[in-house]
Coordinates of C-alpha atoms and ligand atoms in Angstrom, one line a residue:
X1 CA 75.6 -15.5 -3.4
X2 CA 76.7 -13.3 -0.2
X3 CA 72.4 -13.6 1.3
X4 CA 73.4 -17.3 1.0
X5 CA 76.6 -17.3 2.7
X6 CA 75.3 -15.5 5.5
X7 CA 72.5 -17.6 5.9
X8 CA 75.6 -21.0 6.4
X9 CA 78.1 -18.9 8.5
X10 CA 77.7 -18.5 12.1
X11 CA 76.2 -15.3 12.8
X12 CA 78.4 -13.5 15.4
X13 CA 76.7 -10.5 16.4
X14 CA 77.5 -6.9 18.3
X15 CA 74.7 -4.8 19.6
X16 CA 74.4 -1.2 19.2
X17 CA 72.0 0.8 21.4
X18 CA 71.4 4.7 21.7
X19 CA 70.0 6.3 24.3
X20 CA 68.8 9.9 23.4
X21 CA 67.7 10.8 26.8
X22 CA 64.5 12.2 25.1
X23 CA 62.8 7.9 25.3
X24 CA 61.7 7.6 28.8
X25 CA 59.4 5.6 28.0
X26 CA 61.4 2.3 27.6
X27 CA 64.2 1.8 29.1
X28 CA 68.0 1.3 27.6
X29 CA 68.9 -1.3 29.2
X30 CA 65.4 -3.7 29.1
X31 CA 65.7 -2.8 25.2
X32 CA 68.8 -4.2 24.9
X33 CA 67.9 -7.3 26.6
X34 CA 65.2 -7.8 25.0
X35 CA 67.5 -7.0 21.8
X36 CA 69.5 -9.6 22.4
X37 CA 66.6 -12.1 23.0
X38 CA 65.4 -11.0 19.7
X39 CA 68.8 -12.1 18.1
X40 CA 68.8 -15.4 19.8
X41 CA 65.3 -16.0 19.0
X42 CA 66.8 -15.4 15.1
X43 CA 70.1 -17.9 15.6
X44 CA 72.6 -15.0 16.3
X45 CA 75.2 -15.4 19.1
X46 CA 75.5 -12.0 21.0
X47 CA 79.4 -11.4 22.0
X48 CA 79.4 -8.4 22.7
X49 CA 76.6 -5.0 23.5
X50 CA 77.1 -1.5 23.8
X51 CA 75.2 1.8 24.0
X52 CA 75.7 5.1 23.2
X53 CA 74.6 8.0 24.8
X54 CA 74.3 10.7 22.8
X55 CA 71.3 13.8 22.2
X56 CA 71.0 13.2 18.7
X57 CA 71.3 10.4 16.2
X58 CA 73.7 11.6 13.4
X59 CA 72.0 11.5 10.2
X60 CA 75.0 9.8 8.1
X61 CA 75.7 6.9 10.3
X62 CA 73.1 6.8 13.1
X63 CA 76.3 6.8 16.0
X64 CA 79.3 9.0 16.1
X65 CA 81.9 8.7 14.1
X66 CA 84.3 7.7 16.6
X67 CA 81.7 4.9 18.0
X68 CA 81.4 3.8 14.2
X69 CA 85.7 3.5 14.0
X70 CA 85.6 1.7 17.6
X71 CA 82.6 -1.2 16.3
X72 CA 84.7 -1.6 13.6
X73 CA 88.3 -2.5 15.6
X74 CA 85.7 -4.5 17.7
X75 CA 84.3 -6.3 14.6
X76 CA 88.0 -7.4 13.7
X77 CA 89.3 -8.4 17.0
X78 CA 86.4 -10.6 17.6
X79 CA 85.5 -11.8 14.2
X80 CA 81.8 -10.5 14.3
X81 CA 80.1 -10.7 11.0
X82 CA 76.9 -8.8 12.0
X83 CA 76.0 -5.3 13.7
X84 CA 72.7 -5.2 14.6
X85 CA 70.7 -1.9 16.1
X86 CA 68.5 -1.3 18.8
X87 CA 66.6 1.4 16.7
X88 CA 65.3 1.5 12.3
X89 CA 67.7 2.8 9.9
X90 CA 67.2 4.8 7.2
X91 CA 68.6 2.7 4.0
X92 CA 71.3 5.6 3.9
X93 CA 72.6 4.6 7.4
X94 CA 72.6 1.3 6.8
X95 CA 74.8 1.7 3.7
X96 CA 76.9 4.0 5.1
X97 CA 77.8 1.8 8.1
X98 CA 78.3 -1.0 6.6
X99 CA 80.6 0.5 4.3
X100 CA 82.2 2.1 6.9
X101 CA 82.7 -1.1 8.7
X102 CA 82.7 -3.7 6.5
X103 CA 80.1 -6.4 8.2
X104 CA 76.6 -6.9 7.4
X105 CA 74.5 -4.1 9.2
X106 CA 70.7 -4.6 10.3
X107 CA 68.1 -3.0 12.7
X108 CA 65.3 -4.2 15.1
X109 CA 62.7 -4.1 12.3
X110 CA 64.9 -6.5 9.9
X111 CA 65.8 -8.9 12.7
X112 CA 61.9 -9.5 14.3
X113 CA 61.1 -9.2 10.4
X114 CA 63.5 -12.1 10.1
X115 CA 62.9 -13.8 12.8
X116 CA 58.8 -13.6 11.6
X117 CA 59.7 -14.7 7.8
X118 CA 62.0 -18.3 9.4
X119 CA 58.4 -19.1 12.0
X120 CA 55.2 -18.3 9.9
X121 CA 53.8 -20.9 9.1
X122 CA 49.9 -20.1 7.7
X123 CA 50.5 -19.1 4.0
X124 CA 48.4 -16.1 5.1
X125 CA 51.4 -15.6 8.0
X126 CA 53.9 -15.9 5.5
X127 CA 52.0 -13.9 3.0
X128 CA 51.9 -11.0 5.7
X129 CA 55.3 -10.9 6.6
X130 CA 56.5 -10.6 2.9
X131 CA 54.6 -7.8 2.6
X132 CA 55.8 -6.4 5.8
X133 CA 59.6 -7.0 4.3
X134 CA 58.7 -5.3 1.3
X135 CA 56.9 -2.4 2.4
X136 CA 60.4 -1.8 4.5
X137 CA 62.2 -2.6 1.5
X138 CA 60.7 -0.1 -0.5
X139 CA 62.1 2.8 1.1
X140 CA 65.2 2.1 1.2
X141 CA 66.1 0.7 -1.5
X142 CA 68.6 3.3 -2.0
X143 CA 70.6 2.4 0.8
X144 CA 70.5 -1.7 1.3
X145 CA 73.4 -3.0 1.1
X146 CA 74.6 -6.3 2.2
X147 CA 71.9 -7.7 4.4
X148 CA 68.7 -6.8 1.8
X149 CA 69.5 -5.6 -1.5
X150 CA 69.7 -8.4 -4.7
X151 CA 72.6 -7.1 -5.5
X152 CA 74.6 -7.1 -2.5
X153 CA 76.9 -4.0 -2.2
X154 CA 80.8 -5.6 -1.7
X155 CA 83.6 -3.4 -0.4
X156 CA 83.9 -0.3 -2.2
X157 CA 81.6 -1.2 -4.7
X158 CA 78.8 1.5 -5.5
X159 CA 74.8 0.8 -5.8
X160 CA 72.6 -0.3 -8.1
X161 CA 72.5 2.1 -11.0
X162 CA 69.2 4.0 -11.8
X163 CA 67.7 1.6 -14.0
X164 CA 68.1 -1.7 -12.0
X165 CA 66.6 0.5 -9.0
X166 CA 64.0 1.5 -11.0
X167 CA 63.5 -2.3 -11.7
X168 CA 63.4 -3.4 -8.4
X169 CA 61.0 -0.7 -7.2
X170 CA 58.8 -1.7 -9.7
X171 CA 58.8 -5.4 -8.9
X172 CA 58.3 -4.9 -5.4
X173 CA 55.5 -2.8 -6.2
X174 CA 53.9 -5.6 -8.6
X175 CA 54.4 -7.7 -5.9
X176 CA 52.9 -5.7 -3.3
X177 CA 49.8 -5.6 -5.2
X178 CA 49.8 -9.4 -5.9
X179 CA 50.3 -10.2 -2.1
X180 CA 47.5 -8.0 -1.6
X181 CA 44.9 -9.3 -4.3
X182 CA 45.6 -12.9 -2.6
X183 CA 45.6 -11.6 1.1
X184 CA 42.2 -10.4 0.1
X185 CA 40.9 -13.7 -0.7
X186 CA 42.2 -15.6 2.2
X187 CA 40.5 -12.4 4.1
X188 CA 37.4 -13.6 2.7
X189 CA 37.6 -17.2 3.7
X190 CA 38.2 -16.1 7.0
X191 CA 35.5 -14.0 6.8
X192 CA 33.2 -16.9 6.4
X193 CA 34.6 -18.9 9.2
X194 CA 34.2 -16.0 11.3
X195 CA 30.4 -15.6 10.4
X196 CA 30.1 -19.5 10.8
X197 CA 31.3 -19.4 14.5
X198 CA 29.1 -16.1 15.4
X199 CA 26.2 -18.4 14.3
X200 CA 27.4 -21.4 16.3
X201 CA 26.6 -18.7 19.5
X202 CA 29.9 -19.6 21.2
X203 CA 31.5 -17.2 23.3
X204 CA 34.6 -16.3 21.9
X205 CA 38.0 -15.6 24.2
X206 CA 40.8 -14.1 22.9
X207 CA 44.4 -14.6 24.5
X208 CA 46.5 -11.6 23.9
X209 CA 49.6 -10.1 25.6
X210 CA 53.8 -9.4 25.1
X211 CA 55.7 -12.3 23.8
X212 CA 56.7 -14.7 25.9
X213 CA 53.9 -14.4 28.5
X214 CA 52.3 -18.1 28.6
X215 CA 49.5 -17.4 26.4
X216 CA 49.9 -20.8 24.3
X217 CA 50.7 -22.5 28.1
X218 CA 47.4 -21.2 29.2
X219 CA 45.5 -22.2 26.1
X220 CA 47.0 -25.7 26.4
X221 CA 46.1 -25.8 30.5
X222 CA 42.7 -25.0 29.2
X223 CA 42.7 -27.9 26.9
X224 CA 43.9 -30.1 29.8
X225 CA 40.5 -29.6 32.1
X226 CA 38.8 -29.1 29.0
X227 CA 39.6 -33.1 28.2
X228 CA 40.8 -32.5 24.5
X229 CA 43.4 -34.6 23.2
X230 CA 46.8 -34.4 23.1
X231 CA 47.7 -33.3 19.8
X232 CA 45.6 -30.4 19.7
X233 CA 48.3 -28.8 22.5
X234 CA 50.2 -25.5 20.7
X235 CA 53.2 -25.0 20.3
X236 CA 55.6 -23.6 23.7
X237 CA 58.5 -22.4 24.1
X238 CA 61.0 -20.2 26.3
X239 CA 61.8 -17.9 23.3
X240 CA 60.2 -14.5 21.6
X241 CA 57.9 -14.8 18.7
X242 CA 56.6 -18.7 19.4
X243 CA 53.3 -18.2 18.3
X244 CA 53.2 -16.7 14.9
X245 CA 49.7 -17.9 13.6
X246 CA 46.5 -18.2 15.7
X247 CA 44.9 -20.9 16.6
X248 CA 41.4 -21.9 17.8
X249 CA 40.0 -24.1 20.6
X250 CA 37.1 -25.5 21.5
X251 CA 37.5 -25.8 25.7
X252 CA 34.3 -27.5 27.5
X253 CA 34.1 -26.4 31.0
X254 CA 33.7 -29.2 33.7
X255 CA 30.3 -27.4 34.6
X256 CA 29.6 -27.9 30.8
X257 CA 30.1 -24.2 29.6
X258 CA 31.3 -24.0 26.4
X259 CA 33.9 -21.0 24.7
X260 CA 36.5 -20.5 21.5
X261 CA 39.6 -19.9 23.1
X262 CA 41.9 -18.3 20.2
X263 CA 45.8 -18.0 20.8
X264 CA 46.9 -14.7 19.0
X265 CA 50.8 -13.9 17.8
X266 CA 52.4 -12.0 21.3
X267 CA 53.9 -7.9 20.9
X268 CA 56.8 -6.7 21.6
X269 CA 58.0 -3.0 22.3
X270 CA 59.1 -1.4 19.0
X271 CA 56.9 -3.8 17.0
X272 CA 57.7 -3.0 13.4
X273 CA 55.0 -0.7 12.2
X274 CA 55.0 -2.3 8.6
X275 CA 54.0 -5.7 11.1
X276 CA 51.5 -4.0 13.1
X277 CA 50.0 -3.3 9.9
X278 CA 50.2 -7.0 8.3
X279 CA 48.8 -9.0 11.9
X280 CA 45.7 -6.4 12.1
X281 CA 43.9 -8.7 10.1
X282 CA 44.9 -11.9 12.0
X283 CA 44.4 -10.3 15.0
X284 CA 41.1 -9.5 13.6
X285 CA 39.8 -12.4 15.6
X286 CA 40.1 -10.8 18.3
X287 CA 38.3 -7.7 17.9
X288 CA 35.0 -10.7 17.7
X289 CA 35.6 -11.6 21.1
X290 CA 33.7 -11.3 23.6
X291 CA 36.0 -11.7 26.4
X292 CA 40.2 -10.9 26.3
X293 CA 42.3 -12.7 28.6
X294 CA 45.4 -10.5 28.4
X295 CA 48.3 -12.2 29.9
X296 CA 51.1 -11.0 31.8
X297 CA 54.6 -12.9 32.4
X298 CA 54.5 -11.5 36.4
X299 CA 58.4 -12.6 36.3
X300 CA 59.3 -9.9 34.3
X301 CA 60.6 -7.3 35.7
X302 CA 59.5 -5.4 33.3
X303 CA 56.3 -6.2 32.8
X304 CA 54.7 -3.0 33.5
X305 CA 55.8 -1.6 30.1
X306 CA 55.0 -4.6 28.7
X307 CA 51.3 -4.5 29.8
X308 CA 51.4 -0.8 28.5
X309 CA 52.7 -1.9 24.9
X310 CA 50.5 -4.4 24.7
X311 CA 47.4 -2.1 25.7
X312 CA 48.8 0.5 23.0
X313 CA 48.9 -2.2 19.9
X314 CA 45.5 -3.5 20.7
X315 CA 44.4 0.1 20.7
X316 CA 46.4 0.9 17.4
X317 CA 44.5 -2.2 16.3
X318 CA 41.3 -1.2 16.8
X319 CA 40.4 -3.3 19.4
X320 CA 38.5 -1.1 21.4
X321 CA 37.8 -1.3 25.2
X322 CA 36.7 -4.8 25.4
X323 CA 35.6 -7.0 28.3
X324 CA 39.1 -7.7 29.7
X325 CA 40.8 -10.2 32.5
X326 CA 44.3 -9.1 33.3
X327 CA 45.8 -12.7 34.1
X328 CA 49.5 -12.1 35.9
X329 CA 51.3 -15.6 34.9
X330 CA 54.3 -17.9 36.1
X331 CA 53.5 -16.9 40.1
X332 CA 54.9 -20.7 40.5
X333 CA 58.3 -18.1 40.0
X334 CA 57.5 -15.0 42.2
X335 CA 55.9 -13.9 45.5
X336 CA 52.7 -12.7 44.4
X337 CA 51.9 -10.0 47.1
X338 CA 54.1 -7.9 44.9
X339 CA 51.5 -7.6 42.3
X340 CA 49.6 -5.2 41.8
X341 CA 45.7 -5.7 43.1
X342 CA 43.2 -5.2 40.8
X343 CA 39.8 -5.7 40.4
X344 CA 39.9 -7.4 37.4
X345 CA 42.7 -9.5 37.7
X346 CA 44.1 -13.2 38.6
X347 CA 47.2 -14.3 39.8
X348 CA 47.9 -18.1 38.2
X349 CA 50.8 -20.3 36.7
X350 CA 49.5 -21.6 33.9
X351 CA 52.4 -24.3 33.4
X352 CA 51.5 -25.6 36.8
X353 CA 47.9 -25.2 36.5
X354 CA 47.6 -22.8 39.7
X355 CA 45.1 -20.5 40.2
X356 CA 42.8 -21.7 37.1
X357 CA 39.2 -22.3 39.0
X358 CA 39.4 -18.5 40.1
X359 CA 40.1 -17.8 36.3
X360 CA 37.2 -19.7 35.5
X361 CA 35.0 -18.5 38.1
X362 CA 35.3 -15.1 36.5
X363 CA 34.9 -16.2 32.8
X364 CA 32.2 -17.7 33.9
X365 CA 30.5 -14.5 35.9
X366 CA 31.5 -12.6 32.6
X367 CA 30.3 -14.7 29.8
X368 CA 27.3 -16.9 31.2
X369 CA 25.7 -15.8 34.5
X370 CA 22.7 -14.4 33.6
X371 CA 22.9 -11.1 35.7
X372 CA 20.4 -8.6 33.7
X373 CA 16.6 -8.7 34.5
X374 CA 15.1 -7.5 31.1
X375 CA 12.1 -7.0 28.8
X376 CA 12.7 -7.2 25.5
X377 CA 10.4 -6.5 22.4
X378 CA 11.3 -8.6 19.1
X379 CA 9.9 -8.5 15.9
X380 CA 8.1 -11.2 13.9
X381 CA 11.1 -11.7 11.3
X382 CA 13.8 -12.0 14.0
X383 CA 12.9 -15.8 15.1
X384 CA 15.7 -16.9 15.4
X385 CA 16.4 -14.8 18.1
X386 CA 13.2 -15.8 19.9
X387 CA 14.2 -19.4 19.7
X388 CA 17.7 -18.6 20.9
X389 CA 16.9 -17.0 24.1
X390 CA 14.3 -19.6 25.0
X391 CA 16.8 -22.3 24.4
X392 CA 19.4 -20.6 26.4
X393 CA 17.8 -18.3 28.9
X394 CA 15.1 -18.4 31.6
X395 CA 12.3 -17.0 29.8
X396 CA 9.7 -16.0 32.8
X397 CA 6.8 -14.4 29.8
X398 CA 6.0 -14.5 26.4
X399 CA 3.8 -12.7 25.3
X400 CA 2.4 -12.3 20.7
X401 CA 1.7 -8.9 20.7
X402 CA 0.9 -6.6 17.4
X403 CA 4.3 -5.2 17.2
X404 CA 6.2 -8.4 18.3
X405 CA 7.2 -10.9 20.6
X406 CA 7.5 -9.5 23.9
X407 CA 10.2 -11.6 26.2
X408 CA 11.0 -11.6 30.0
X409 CA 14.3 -13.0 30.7
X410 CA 17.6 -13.0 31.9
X411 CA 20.6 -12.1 29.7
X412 CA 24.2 -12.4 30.6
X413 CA 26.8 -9.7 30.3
X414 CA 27.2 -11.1 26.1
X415 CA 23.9 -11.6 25.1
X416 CA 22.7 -8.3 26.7
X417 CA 24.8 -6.5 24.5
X418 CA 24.7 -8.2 21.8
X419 CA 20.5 -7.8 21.9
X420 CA 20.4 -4.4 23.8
X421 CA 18.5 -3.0 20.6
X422 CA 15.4 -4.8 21.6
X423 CA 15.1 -4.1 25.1
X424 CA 12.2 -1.9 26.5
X425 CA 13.4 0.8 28.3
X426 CA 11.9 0.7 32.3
Ligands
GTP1 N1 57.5 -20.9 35.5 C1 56.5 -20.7 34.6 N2 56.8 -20.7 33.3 C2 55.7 -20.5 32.5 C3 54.4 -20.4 32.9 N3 53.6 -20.2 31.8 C4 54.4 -20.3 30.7 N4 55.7 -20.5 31.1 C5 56.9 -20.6 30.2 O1 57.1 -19.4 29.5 C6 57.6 -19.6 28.2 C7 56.7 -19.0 27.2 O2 55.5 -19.6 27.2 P1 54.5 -19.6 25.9 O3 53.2 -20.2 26.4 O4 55.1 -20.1 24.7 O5 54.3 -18.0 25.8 P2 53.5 -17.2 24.7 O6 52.8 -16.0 25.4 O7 52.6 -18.1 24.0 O8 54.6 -16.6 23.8 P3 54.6 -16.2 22.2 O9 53.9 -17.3 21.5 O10 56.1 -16.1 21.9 O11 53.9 -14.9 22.2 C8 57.7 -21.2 28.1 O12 59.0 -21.6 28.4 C9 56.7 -21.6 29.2 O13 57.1 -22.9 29.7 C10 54.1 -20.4 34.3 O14 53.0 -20.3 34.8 N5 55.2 -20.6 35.1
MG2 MG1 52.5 -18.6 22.0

C-alpha cells in the first residue's frame, strides 16, 4: 500500500550531499546539480539541498548525527516526504535514516534506477533495468525500508523476520535467473540482426556521449539532409535519460554515401554499476561500429568531466579505442574559440544544423575515401570478397594465380582493416 501512495503524493524532496575531500575528481557542487536534474527528470520537486563536509561517512547513518536530527526538523517544517543522497547506501543506512527521520530515504542508484524503470521502453530495456533493481535489491535486503522492501517498514516497526527474507532472496534470485534465460534469447535475436547488417556492408556510426548532449538532435539533423521522413525523427528532450533504447538509421548522404547511424542511451557520472552492467549488451552495437561520433553538450560547464566519464564507461564497456569524432554541440549557445582545438574534432549545433558539412566531410574522409594503395592476395573460397571489392573499389589488376586471386586496389580506412589479413606485405 505505502509504494502506491508514494507513487500519488507529490514527491517533495531534500538533497543530501557529502563531500569527503578525498573525490577530486567530480566536483560537489556539479554533483548536486546534476542530482537535482536527476530528481526532476524522476517527477520530484527539489525544495531544499545541502552538503556535508565531513572526512568520513559514518557507517550507521551515512551523515552525522547532528546533520541526520537537523534533515529531520527540515523534513517537518517543510513537509518533505523524500531524502534523497548524492552517494549509494548500504541497506543498513538507508533503514537507519529513515527510521531516524521518518520519510522515505533513497540514493543516486535508486533514483536514475527509477527514473530508467518509468522510460524503457524495449522489453529488452525494461528487462535490463529490472535486473539492474534486483541485483541492488539483493544486497540489501536487510536494510530496505520504505522506498524498496514489500513489506514496507512503518514507524517503529522492525524488518522482515528471517524466513520472509529468506523468501524474498530466493525469489529475486529465481527471478534473476529468468530475466537472464530471456535476456539471452533477445541477445540472440540481436545477434542475427547484427550479422544481417555486417553483410549488408554498411558502415556503421555510433552516437555516444553524457546525457543530455544532442545525440538524438544530431541523429534527427542527420535524418533531415538524409531526406527520411518525418516519423522516423527520435525522441528529444531538455531532460537526463531521454534516450533509453537505441535506435537505428539508415542516413543517405547527398553525395550518395550510405551509413547506420545508431542513437545509444547517454552516461552520466556515478552511473549505477548494476546499470553499466545491464546496457553493455545494448551498447553492444556500438562496439560494431566503425566510426563513434562522441558528442559533447559544449554549454556545459562541465563538460570536461563529462567527456572523461563518458570515455571511462565506453572503456569499462569494452569498447576499445575506436575510430572516434569528438563533436562539441549547441555552439548556437557559446563562443566557440573557447573550445578546446583538436584534431579530431567539430564544433556544430545540431538543433540549428550548423557546422554539419564539416562533420560530414570528415565521416566521409574516415569511412569512404579510399586512402590505402594495396595488394592483396585472396583465396579461391573467399569470393565474396573478390566481388565486393570490385564492386566497390577501383581495382587497377587482377590477376588468377595458384595460391589465389591477387588484387590491386584502393581500400578506405574500414575496408583496409577489416581485410588487412590478405594484404601482401611491400
Ligand atoms: N541550443 C542547442 N540546444 C541543443 C542542440 N542540440 C541539442 N539541443 C538540446 O539539448 C537537449 C537534449 O537533446 P537530446 O538530443 O535529447 O540529447 P541526447 O544526447 O539524446 O540526450 P539523452 O537521450 O538524454 O542521452 C534538447 O533540449 C535539445 O533541443 C544545439 O545544437 N543547440
Ligand atoms: Mg537521446
Amino acid at each position: 500500500m505505502e509504494n502506491e501512495m508514494i507513487e500519488v503524493i507529490e514527491q517533495k524532496a531534500i538533497l543530501v550531499g557529502m563531500s569527503t575531500g578525498s573525490n577530486k575528481e567530480i566536483n560537489i557542487e556539479s554533483s548536486m546539480k546534476e542530482l537535482k536534474e536527476l530528481a526532476q527528470a524522476a517527477g520530484a520537486t527539489v525544495i531544499h539541498e545541502m552538503i556535508q563536509n565531513k572526512q568520513k561517512v559514518d557507517v550507521a547513518f551515512y551523515i552525522g548525527k547532528g546533520k541526520v536530527e537537523e534533515i529531520k526538523i527540515l523534513c517537518d517544517e517543510m513537509d518533505a516526504n523524500l531524502v534523497i543522497f548524492n552517494d549509494e547506501l548500504s541497506g543498513a543506512q538507508i533503514r537507519n535514516l529513515e527510521e531516524a527521520m521518518d520519510v522515505t530515504v533513497i540514493d543516486r542508484t535508486i533514483l536514475i534506477l527509477d527514473i530508467f524503470a518509468h522510460r524503457a521502453q524495449s522489453k529488452e530495456g525494461k528487462l535490463q533495468v529490472e535486473l539492474a533493481q534486483l541485483q541492488y535489491r539483493l544486497p540489501r535486503l536487510v536494510g530496505l525500508g520504505k522506498s524498496l522492501s514489500k513489506t514496507g517498514a512503518g514507524i517503529g516497526a522492525r524488518g522482515p523476520g528471517e524466513k520472509k527474507l529468506e523468501l524474498d532472496r530466493r525469489h529475486i534470485l529465481s527471478r534473476i535467473h529468468d530475466i537472464k534465460k530471456e535476456l539471452e534469447e533477445v541477445k540472440k535475436n540481436r545477434q542475427i540482426q547484427r550479422k544481417q547488417r555486417q553483410k549488408n556492408e554498411i558502415p556503421i556510426v555510433a552516437l555516444v556521449g553524457y546525457t543530455n548532449a544532442g545525440k538524438s538532435t544530431l541523429m534527427n539533423e542527420f535524418m533531415k539532409i538524409s531526406g527520411t521522413i518525418e516519423e522516423k525523427k527520435v525522441y528529444v528532450k531538455n531532460m537526463l535519460f531521454a534516450t533509453l533504447d537505441t535506435a537505428h538509421r539508415k542516413i543517405a548522404l547527398p553525395t550518395k554515401e550510405e551509413f547506420i547511424l545508431i542513437d545509444t542511451v547517454g552516461f552520466v557520472s556515478k552511473l549505477p554499476h548494476a546499470l553499466v552492467e545491464a546496457f553493455k549488451a545494448t551498447l553492444e552495437e556500438a562496439q560494431d561500429a566503425d566510426l563513434l561520433l562522441h558528442v559533447v553538450d559544449a554549454t556545459n560547464d562541465d563538460f570536461n568531466m563529462q567527456l572523461e566519464v563518458t570515455e571511462k564507461v565506453l572503456k569499462e564497456l569494452g569498447i576499445k579505442e575506436k575510430n572516434t569524432i569528438l563533436v562539441f554541440n549547441k555552439i548556437d549557445q557559446i563562443d566557440d574559440k573557447i573550445l578546446p582545438l583538436k584534431e579530431e574534432s567539430i564544433h556544430l549545433s545540431a538543433l540549428e544544423g550548423i557546422g554539419m558539412g564539416n562533420l560530414i566531410n570528415l565521416i566521409k574522409e574516415k569511412l569512404f575515401i579510399h586512402m590505402n594503395n594495396v595488394q592483396m592476395l585472396l583465396p579461391y573460397d573467399q569470393g565474396q570478397i573478390v566481388s565486393y571489392l570490385c564492386d566497390k573499389t577501383k581495382v587497377q589488376q587482377r590477376e588468377y594465380r595458384e595460391d589465389g586471386v591477387y588484387i590491386k586496389t584502393c581500400l578506405g580506412s574500414v575496408d583496409y582493416n577489416k581485410y588487412k589479413g590478405y594484404i601482401l606485405e611491400e
